[in-house]
JSON list of C-alpha atoms in Angstrom, two decimals:
[
{"chain": "A", "resi": 17, "resn": "MET", "atom": "CA", "xyz": [69.98, 106.18, 29.67]},
{"chain": "A", "resi": 18, "resn": "SER", "atom": "CA", "xyz": [73.22, 103.98, 30.41]},
{"chain": "A", "resi": 19, "resn": "GLU", "atom": "CA", "xyz": [72.62, 104.74, 33.74]},
{"chain": "A", "resi": 20, "resn": "LEU", "atom": "CA", "xyz": [69.41, 103.98, 33.96]},
{"chain": "A", "resi": 21, "resn": "THR", "atom": "CA", "xyz": [70.74, 100.48, 32.34]},
{"chain": "A", "resi": 22, "resn": "ASN", "atom": "CA", "xyz": [72.95, 99.37, 34.58]},
{"chain": "A", "resi": 23, "resn": "GLN", "atom": "CA", "xyz": [70.40, 100.05, 37.34]},
{"chain": "A", "resi": 24, "resn": "ASP", "atom": "CA", "xyz": [68.43, 97.50, 35.80]},
{"chain": "A", "resi": 25, "resn": "ASP", "atom": "CA", "xyz": [71.29, 95.00, 35.83]},
{"chain": "A", "resi": 26, "resn": "ASP", "atom": "CA", "xyz": [72.63, 95.41, 38.94]},
{"chain": "A", "resi": 27, "resn": "TYR", "atom": "CA", "xyz": [68.80, 95.09, 40.45]},
{"chain": "A", "resi": 28, "resn": "GLU", "atom": "CA", "xyz": [68.71, 92.08, 38.29]},
{"chain": "A", "resi": 29, "resn": "ALA", "atom": "CA", "xyz": [71.51, 89.94, 40.15]},
{"chain": "A", "resi": 30, "resn": "GLN", "atom": "CA", "xyz": [70.72, 91.68, 42.88]},
{"chain": "A", "resi": 31, "resn": "VAL", "atom": "CA", "xyz": [67.26, 89.82, 43.15]},
{"chain": "A", "resi": 32, "resn": "SER", "atom": "CA", "xyz": [68.94, 87.02, 41.36]},
{"chain": "A", "resi": 33, "resn": "ALA", "atom": "CA", "xyz": [71.53, 86.68, 44.13]},
{"chain": "A", "resi": 34, "resn": "ARG", "atom": "CA", "xyz": [69.00, 87.13, 47.07]},
{"chain": "A", "resi": 35, "resn": "LYS", "atom": "CA", "xyz": [66.91, 83.55, 45.18]},
{"chain": "A", "resi": 36, "resn": "GLN", "atom": "CA", "xyz": [69.68, 81.22, 45.11]},
{"chain": "A", "resi": 37, "resn": "THR", "atom": "CA", "xyz": [70.90, 82.36, 48.86]},
{"chain": "A", "resi": 38, "resn": "ARG", "atom": "CA", "xyz": [68.93, 80.27, 51.02]},
{"chain": "A", "resi": 39, "resn": "ARG", "atom": "CA", "xyz": [68.46, 82.16, 54.81]},
{"chain": "A", "resi": 40, "resn": "GLY", "atom": "CA", "xyz": [68.30, 79.36, 57.69]},
{"chain": "A", "resi": 41, "resn": "GLY", "atom": "CA", "xyz": [70.27, 76.54, 56.21]},
{"chain": "A", "resi": 42, "resn": "GLY", "atom": "CA", "xyz": [68.24, 73.16, 55.62]},
{"chain": "A", "resi": 43, "resn": "ASP", "atom": "CA", "xyz": [64.67, 72.30, 56.16]},
{"chain": "A", "resi": 44, "resn": "PRO", "atom": "CA", "xyz": [62.26, 74.47, 56.36]},
{"chain": "A", "resi": 45, "resn": "ALA", "atom": "CA", "xyz": [60.35, 72.34, 58.33]},
{"chain": "A", "resi": 46, "resn": "THR", "atom": "CA", "xyz": [62.90, 71.64, 61.10]},
{"chain": "A", "resi": 47, "resn": "ARG", "atom": "CA", "xyz": [62.77, 75.49, 62.17]},
{"chain": "A", "resi": 48, "resn": "GLY", "atom": "CA", "xyz": [60.23, 75.29, 65.20]},
{"chain": "A", "resi": 49, "resn": "ARG", "atom": "CA", "xyz": [57.95, 72.92, 66.60]},
{"chain": "A", "resi": 50, "resn": "THR", "atom": "CA", "xyz": [54.70, 72.42, 66.42]},
{"chain": "A", "resi": 51, "resn": "THR", "atom": "CA", "xyz": [52.51, 71.65, 69.56]},
{"chain": "A", "resi": 52, "resn": "ILE", "atom": "CA", "xyz": [49.41, 69.76, 69.47]},
{"chain": "A", "resi": 53, "resn": "ALA", "atom": "CA", "xyz": [47.15, 71.05, 73.09]},
{"chain": "A", "resi": 54, "resn": "ASP", "atom": "CA", "xyz": [45.09, 67.87, 74.62]},
{"chain": "A", "resi": 55, "resn": "GLY", "atom": "CA", "xyz": [41.23, 70.16, 73.52]},
{"chain": "A", "resi": 56, "resn": "VAL", "atom": "CA", "xyz": [42.25, 70.19, 69.89]},
{"chain": "A", "resi": 57, "resn": "VAL", "atom": "CA", "xyz": [42.76, 66.01, 69.56]},
{"chain": "A", "resi": 58, "resn": "GLU", "atom": "CA", "xyz": [39.80, 66.22, 71.19]},
{"chain": "A", "resi": 59, "resn": "LYS", "atom": "CA", "xyz": [37.74, 67.86, 68.94]},
{"chain": "A", "resi": 60, "resn": "ILE", "atom": "CA", "xyz": [38.39, 65.89, 66.74]},
{"chain": "A", "resi": 61, "resn": "ALA", "atom": "CA", "xyz": [38.07, 62.60, 68.41]},
{"chain": "A", "resi": 62, "resn": "GLY", "atom": "CA", "xyz": [34.61, 63.50, 69.66]},
{"chain": "A", "resi": 63, "resn": "THR", "atom": "CA", "xyz": [33.37, 64.60, 65.95]},
{"chain": "A", "resi": 64, "resn": "ALA", "atom": "CA", "xyz": [35.26, 61.90, 64.28]},
{"chain": "A", "resi": 65, "resn": "ALA", "atom": "CA", "xyz": [33.45, 59.01, 67.12]},
{"chain": "A", "resi": 66, "resn": "ARG", "atom": "CA", "xyz": [30.04, 61.51, 66.94]},
{"chain": "A", "resi": 67, "resn": "ASP", "atom": "CA", "xyz": [29.60, 60.34, 63.08]},
{"chain": "A", "resi": 68, "resn": "VAL", "atom": "CA", "xyz": [29.95, 56.57, 63.27]},
{"chain": "A", "resi": 69, "resn": "VAL", "atom": "CA", "xyz": [26.25, 55.10, 63.22]},
{"chain": "A", "resi": 70, "resn": "GLY", "atom": "CA", "xyz": [25.65, 53.47, 66.62]},
{"chain": "A", "resi": 71, "resn": "VAL", "atom": "CA", "xyz": [26.50, 56.00, 68.84]},
{"chain": "A", "resi": 72, "resn": "TYR", "atom": "CA", "xyz": [23.55, 57.81, 70.73]},
{"chain": "A", "resi": 73, "resn": "ALA", "atom": "CA", "xyz": [25.89, 59.79, 72.08]},
{"chain": "A", "resi": 74, "resn": "MET", "atom": "CA", "xyz": [29.15, 61.27, 74.44]},
{"chain": "A", "resi": 75, "resn": "GLY", "atom": "CA", "xyz": [29.65, 60.89, 78.10]},
{"chain": "A", "resi": 76, "resn": "SER", "atom": "CA", "xyz": [28.55, 59.60, 81.02]},
{"chain": "A", "resi": 77, "resn": "GLY", "atom": "CA", "xyz": [25.00, 59.91, 82.16]},
{"chain": "A", "resi": 78, "resn": "LEU", "atom": "CA", "xyz": [25.54, 62.90, 84.91]},
{"chain": "A", "resi": 79, "resn": "SER", "atom": "CA", "xyz": [28.02, 64.91, 82.10]},
{"chain": "A", "resi": 80, "resn": "ARG", "atom": "CA", "xyz": [25.03, 64.38, 79.85]},
{"chain": "A", "resi": 81, "resn": "THR", "atom": "CA", "xyz": [22.46, 65.51, 81.94]},
{"chain": "A", "resi": 82, "resn": "ILE", "atom": "CA", "xyz": [25.30, 68.63, 82.13]},
{"chain": "A", "resi": 83, "resn": "GLY", "atom": "CA", "xyz": [25.97, 69.12, 79.32]},
{"chain": "A", "resi": 84, "resn": "ALA", "atom": "CA", "xyz": [21.90, 69.14, 78.07]},
{"chain": "A", "resi": 85, "resn": "MET", "atom": "CA", "xyz": [21.83, 72.01, 80.68]},
{"chain": "A", "resi": 86, "resn": "ARG", "atom": "CA", "xyz": [24.86, 74.00, 79.40]},
{"chain": "A", "resi": 87, "resn": "ASP", "atom": "CA", "xyz": [23.38, 73.76, 75.57]},
{"chain": "A", "resi": 88, "resn": "ARG", "atom": "CA", "xyz": [19.99, 75.12, 76.69]},
{"chain": "A", "resi": 89, "resn": "VAL", "atom": "CA", "xyz": [21.72, 78.20, 77.91]},
{"chain": "A", "resi": 90, "resn": "PRO", "atom": "CA", "xyz": [21.67, 81.04, 75.24]},
{"chain": "A", "resi": 91, "resn": "GLY", "atom": "CA", "xyz": [24.83, 81.32, 73.59]},
{"chain": "A", "resi": 92, "resn": "GLY", "atom": "CA", "xyz": [26.78, 77.97, 74.30]},
{"chain": "A", "resi": 93, "resn": "SER", "atom": "CA", "xyz": [27.90, 75.58, 72.63]},
{"chain": "A", "resi": 94, "resn": "LYS", "atom": "CA", "xyz": [27.46, 71.67, 72.51]},
{"chain": "A", "resi": 95, "resn": "ALA", "atom": "CA", "xyz": [30.70, 70.09, 73.94]},
{"chain": "A", "resi": 96, "resn": "VAL", "atom": "CA", "xyz": [32.34, 68.06, 71.00]},
{"chain": "A", "resi": 97, "resn": "THR", "atom": "CA", "xyz": [34.87, 67.28, 73.78]},
{"chain": "A", "resi": 98, "resn": "ARG", "atom": "CA", "xyz": [32.07, 65.27, 76.34]},
{"chain": "A", "resi": 99, "resn": "GLY", "atom": "CA", "xyz": [33.16, 61.90, 77.17]},
{"chain": "A", "resi": 100, "resn": "VAL", "atom": "CA", "xyz": [36.50, 62.14, 75.67]},
{"chain": "A", "resi": 101, "resn": "LYS", "atom": "CA", "xyz": [40.07, 62.55, 76.91]},
{"chain": "A", "resi": 102, "resn": "ALA", "atom": "CA", "xyz": [43.61, 62.65, 75.32]},
{"chain": "A", "resi": 103, "resn": "GLU", "atom": "CA", "xyz": [47.00, 62.80, 76.80]},
{"chain": "A", "resi": 104, "resn": "VAL", "atom": "CA", "xyz": [48.90, 64.59, 74.01]},
{"chain": "A", "resi": 105, "resn": "GLY", "atom": "CA", "xyz": [52.61, 63.53, 73.55]},
{"chain": "A", "resi": 106, "resn": "GLU", "atom": "CA", "xyz": [55.30, 65.17, 71.49]},
{"chain": "A", "resi": 107, "resn": "VAL", "atom": "CA", "xyz": [54.36, 62.40, 68.73]},
{"chain": "A", "resi": 108, "resn": "GLN", "atom": "CA", "xyz": [52.01, 60.75, 70.54]},
{"chain": "A", "resi": 109, "resn": "THR", "atom": "CA", "xyz": [48.46, 60.57, 71.36]},
{"chain": "A", "resi": 110, "resn": "ALA", "atom": "CA", "xyz": [46.44, 58.35, 73.92]},
{"chain": "A", "resi": 111, "resn": "LEU", "atom": "CA", "xyz": [42.17, 58.11, 73.90]},
{"chain": "A", "resi": 112, "resn": "ASP", "atom": "CA", "xyz": [39.81, 57.09, 76.23]},
{"chain": "A", "resi": 113, "resn": "LEU", "atom": "CA", "xyz": [36.32, 57.31, 75.11]},
{"chain": "A", "resi": 114, "resn": "GLU", "atom": "CA", "xyz": [33.00, 57.29, 76.97]},
{"chain": "A", "resi": 115, "resn": "ILE", "atom": "CA", "xyz": [30.08, 56.40, 74.94]},
{"chain": "A", "resi": 116, "resn": "VAL", "atom": "CA", "xyz": [26.71, 55.71, 74.98]},
{"chain": "A", "resi": 117, "resn": "VAL", "atom": "CA", "xyz": [25.37, 52.74, 71.71]},
{"chain": "A", "resi": 118, "resn": "GLU", "atom": "CA", "xyz": [21.75, 52.96, 70.05]},
{"chain": "A", "resi": 119, "resn": "TYR", "atom": "CA", "xyz": [20.32, 49.79, 71.38]},
{"chain": "A", "resi": 120, "resn": "GLY", "atom": "CA", "xyz": [20.30, 47.05, 68.89]},
{"chain": "A", "resi": 121, "resn": "PHE", "atom": "CA", "xyz": [23.65, 48.08, 67.29]},
{"chain": "A", "resi": 122, "resn": "PRO", "atom": "CA", "xyz": [25.88, 45.20, 68.47]},
{"chain": "A", "resi": 123, "resn": "ILE", "atom": "CA", "xyz": [28.50, 47.13, 70.83]},
{"chain": "A", "resi": 124, "resn": "GLY", "atom": "CA", "xyz": [31.65, 45.34, 69.81]},
{"chain": "A", "resi": 125, "resn": "ASP", "atom": "CA", "xyz": [30.99, 46.47, 65.93]},
{"chain": "A", "resi": 126, "resn": "VAL", "atom": "CA", "xyz": [30.54, 50.29, 67.28]},
{"chain": "A", "resi": 127, "resn": "SER", "atom": "CA", "xyz": [33.34, 50.13, 69.21]},
{"chain": "A", "resi": 128, "resn": "HIS", "atom": "CA", "xyz": [35.44, 48.63, 66.59]},
{"chain": "A", "resi": 129, "resn": "ALA", "atom": "CA", "xyz": [33.82, 51.10, 64.35]},
{"chain": "A", "resi": 130, "resn": "VAL", "atom": "CA", "xyz": [34.82, 54.03, 66.25]},
{"chain": "A", "resi": 131, "resn": "ARG", "atom": "CA", "xyz": [38.22, 53.50, 67.01]},
{"chain": "A", "resi": 132, "resn": "GLU", "atom": "CA", "xyz": [38.97, 53.68, 63.62]},
{"chain": "A", "resi": 133, "resn": "ASN", "atom": "CA", "xyz": [36.98, 56.07, 62.34]},
{"chain": "A", "resi": 134, "resn": "VAL", "atom": "CA", "xyz": [38.73, 58.11, 66.00]},
{"chain": "A", "resi": 135, "resn": "ILE", "atom": "CA", "xyz": [42.68, 56.94, 64.67]},
{"chain": "A", "resi": 136, "resn": "ALA", "atom": "CA", "xyz": [42.00, 57.76, 61.13]},
{"chain": "A", "resi": 137, "resn": "ALA", "atom": "CA", "xyz": [41.12, 60.91, 62.19]},
{"chain": "A", "resi": 138, "resn": "VAL", "atom": "CA", "xyz": [43.59, 61.86, 64.32]},
{"chain": "A", "resi": 139, "resn": "GLU", "atom": "CA", "xyz": [46.75, 60.99, 62.68]},
{"chain": "A", "resi": 140, "resn": "ARG", "atom": "CA", "xyz": [45.42, 62.41, 59.18]},
{"chain": "A", "resi": 141, "resn": "MET", "atom": "CA", "xyz": [44.38, 66.09, 61.23]},
{"chain": "A", "resi": 142, "resn": "THR", "atom": "CA", "xyz": [47.64, 66.06, 63.61]},
{"chain": "A", "resi": 143, "resn": "SER", "atom": "CA", "xyz": [49.97, 63.95, 61.88]},
{"chain": "A", "resi": 144, "resn": "LEU", "atom": "CA", "xyz": [50.43, 62.04, 65.63]},
{"chain": "A", "resi": 145, "resn": "GLU", "atom": "CA", "xyz": [50.61, 58.61, 66.25]},
{"chain": "A", "resi": 146, "resn": "VAL", "atom": "CA", "xyz": [47.66, 57.67, 68.02]},
{"chain": "A", "resi": 147, "resn": "VAL", "atom": "CA", "xyz": [48.10, 54.83, 70.67]},
{"chain": "A", "resi": 148, "resn": "GLU", "atom": "CA", "xyz": [45.54, 53.37, 72.22]},
{"chain": "A", "resi": 149, "resn": "VAL", "atom": "CA", "xyz": [42.18, 54.15, 71.97]},
{"chain": "A", "resi": 150, "resn": "ASN", "atom": "CA", "xyz": [40.00, 53.22, 74.85]},
{"chain": "A", "resi": 151, "resn": "ILE", "atom": "CA", "xyz": [36.70, 52.74, 74.91]},
{"chain": "A", "resi": 152, "resn": "ALA", "atom": "CA", "xyz": [34.50, 52.67, 77.79]},
{"chain": "A", "resi": 153, "resn": "VAL", "atom": "CA", "xyz": [30.41, 51.65, 76.74]},
{"chain": "A", "resi": 154, "resn": "SER", "atom": "CA", "xyz": [28.62, 53.82, 79.59]},
{"chain": "A", "resi": 155, "resn": "ASP", "atom": "CA", "xyz": [25.26, 52.91, 78.18]},
{"chain": "A", "resi": 156, "resn": "VAL", "atom": "CA", "xyz": [22.61, 52.04, 76.14]},
{"chain": "A", "resi": 157, "resn": "HIS", "atom": "CA", "xyz": [20.40, 54.31, 74.69]},
{"chain": "A", "resi": 158, "resn": "LEU", "atom": "CA", "xyz": [16.63, 52.40, 74.22]},
{"chain": "A", "resi": 159, "resn": "PRO", "atom": "CA", "xyz": [14.10, 53.57, 71.54]},
{"chain": "A", "resi": 160, "resn": "ASP", "atom": "CA", "xyz": [11.65, 55.08, 75.09]},
{"chain": "A", "resi": 161, "resn": "ASP", "atom": "CA", "xyz": [14.54, 56.28, 76.86]},
{"chain": "A", "resi": 162, "resn": "GLU", "atom": "CA", "xyz": [13.36, 59.87, 75.10]},
{"chain": "A", "resi": 163, "resn": "GLU", "atom": "CA", "xyz": [9.90, 59.83, 76.00]},
{"chain": "A", "resi": 164, "resn": "GLU", "atom": "CA", "xyz": [11.60, 59.14, 79.55]},
{"chain": "A", "resi": 165, "resn": "GLU", "atom": "CA", "xyz": [13.72, 62.99, 79.08]},
{"chain": "A", "resi": 166, "resn": "GLU", "atom": "CA", "xyz": [10.82, 64.98, 78.00]},
{"chain": "A", "resi": 167, "resn": "PRO", "atom": "CA", "xyz": [10.21, 67.68, 80.51]},
{"chain": "A", "resi": 168, "resn": "GLU", "atom": "CA", "xyz": [6.43, 66.72, 82.66]},
{"chain": "A", "resi": 169, "resn": "GLN", "atom": "CA", "xyz": [3.65, 68.66, 81.88]},
{"chain": "A", "resi": 170, "resn": "PRO", "atom": "CA", "xyz": [2.99, 71.10, 85.13]},
{"chain": "A", "resi": 171, "resn": "ARG", "atom": "CA", "xyz": [-0.13, 69.74, 87.02]},
{"chain": "A", "resi": 172, "resn": "ILE", "atom": "CA", "xyz": [-1.38, 73.34, 87.66]},
{"chain": "A", "resi": 173, "resn": "GLN", "atom": "CA", "xyz": [-2.27, 75.49, 84.71]}
]
């Protein structure tokens, strides 16, 4: 029985020694690098920009048309990064956004809200410093534009 007790004591001493010994030394946060792809930042920024009231769409007319066709393909997914370009460094990022504003919303206010929302989301989720967010308003969506976007009825039935 005393042999069993000695083994238990030895085991406890080993566990205690392991807990006290720190492998690798130093702060665990400094033991490697994290890199964030441009596409990750673009997805975060695109989602944050679309959340702002007054933003009708992202991207230019051509990219929206191509994207709309891609969205209709079975199995296709909505391009969250449409209208967003990011340049990502080790600690900073810069973004270019192209938006379409809904008619009636002040463009300056929408741009300001987009910039604030994008910066907050990117910095919170990536810990990167956003040095600039350039916004290009490529179009204004008019309420009657929706009627034009619907496909025409075929003439022959």
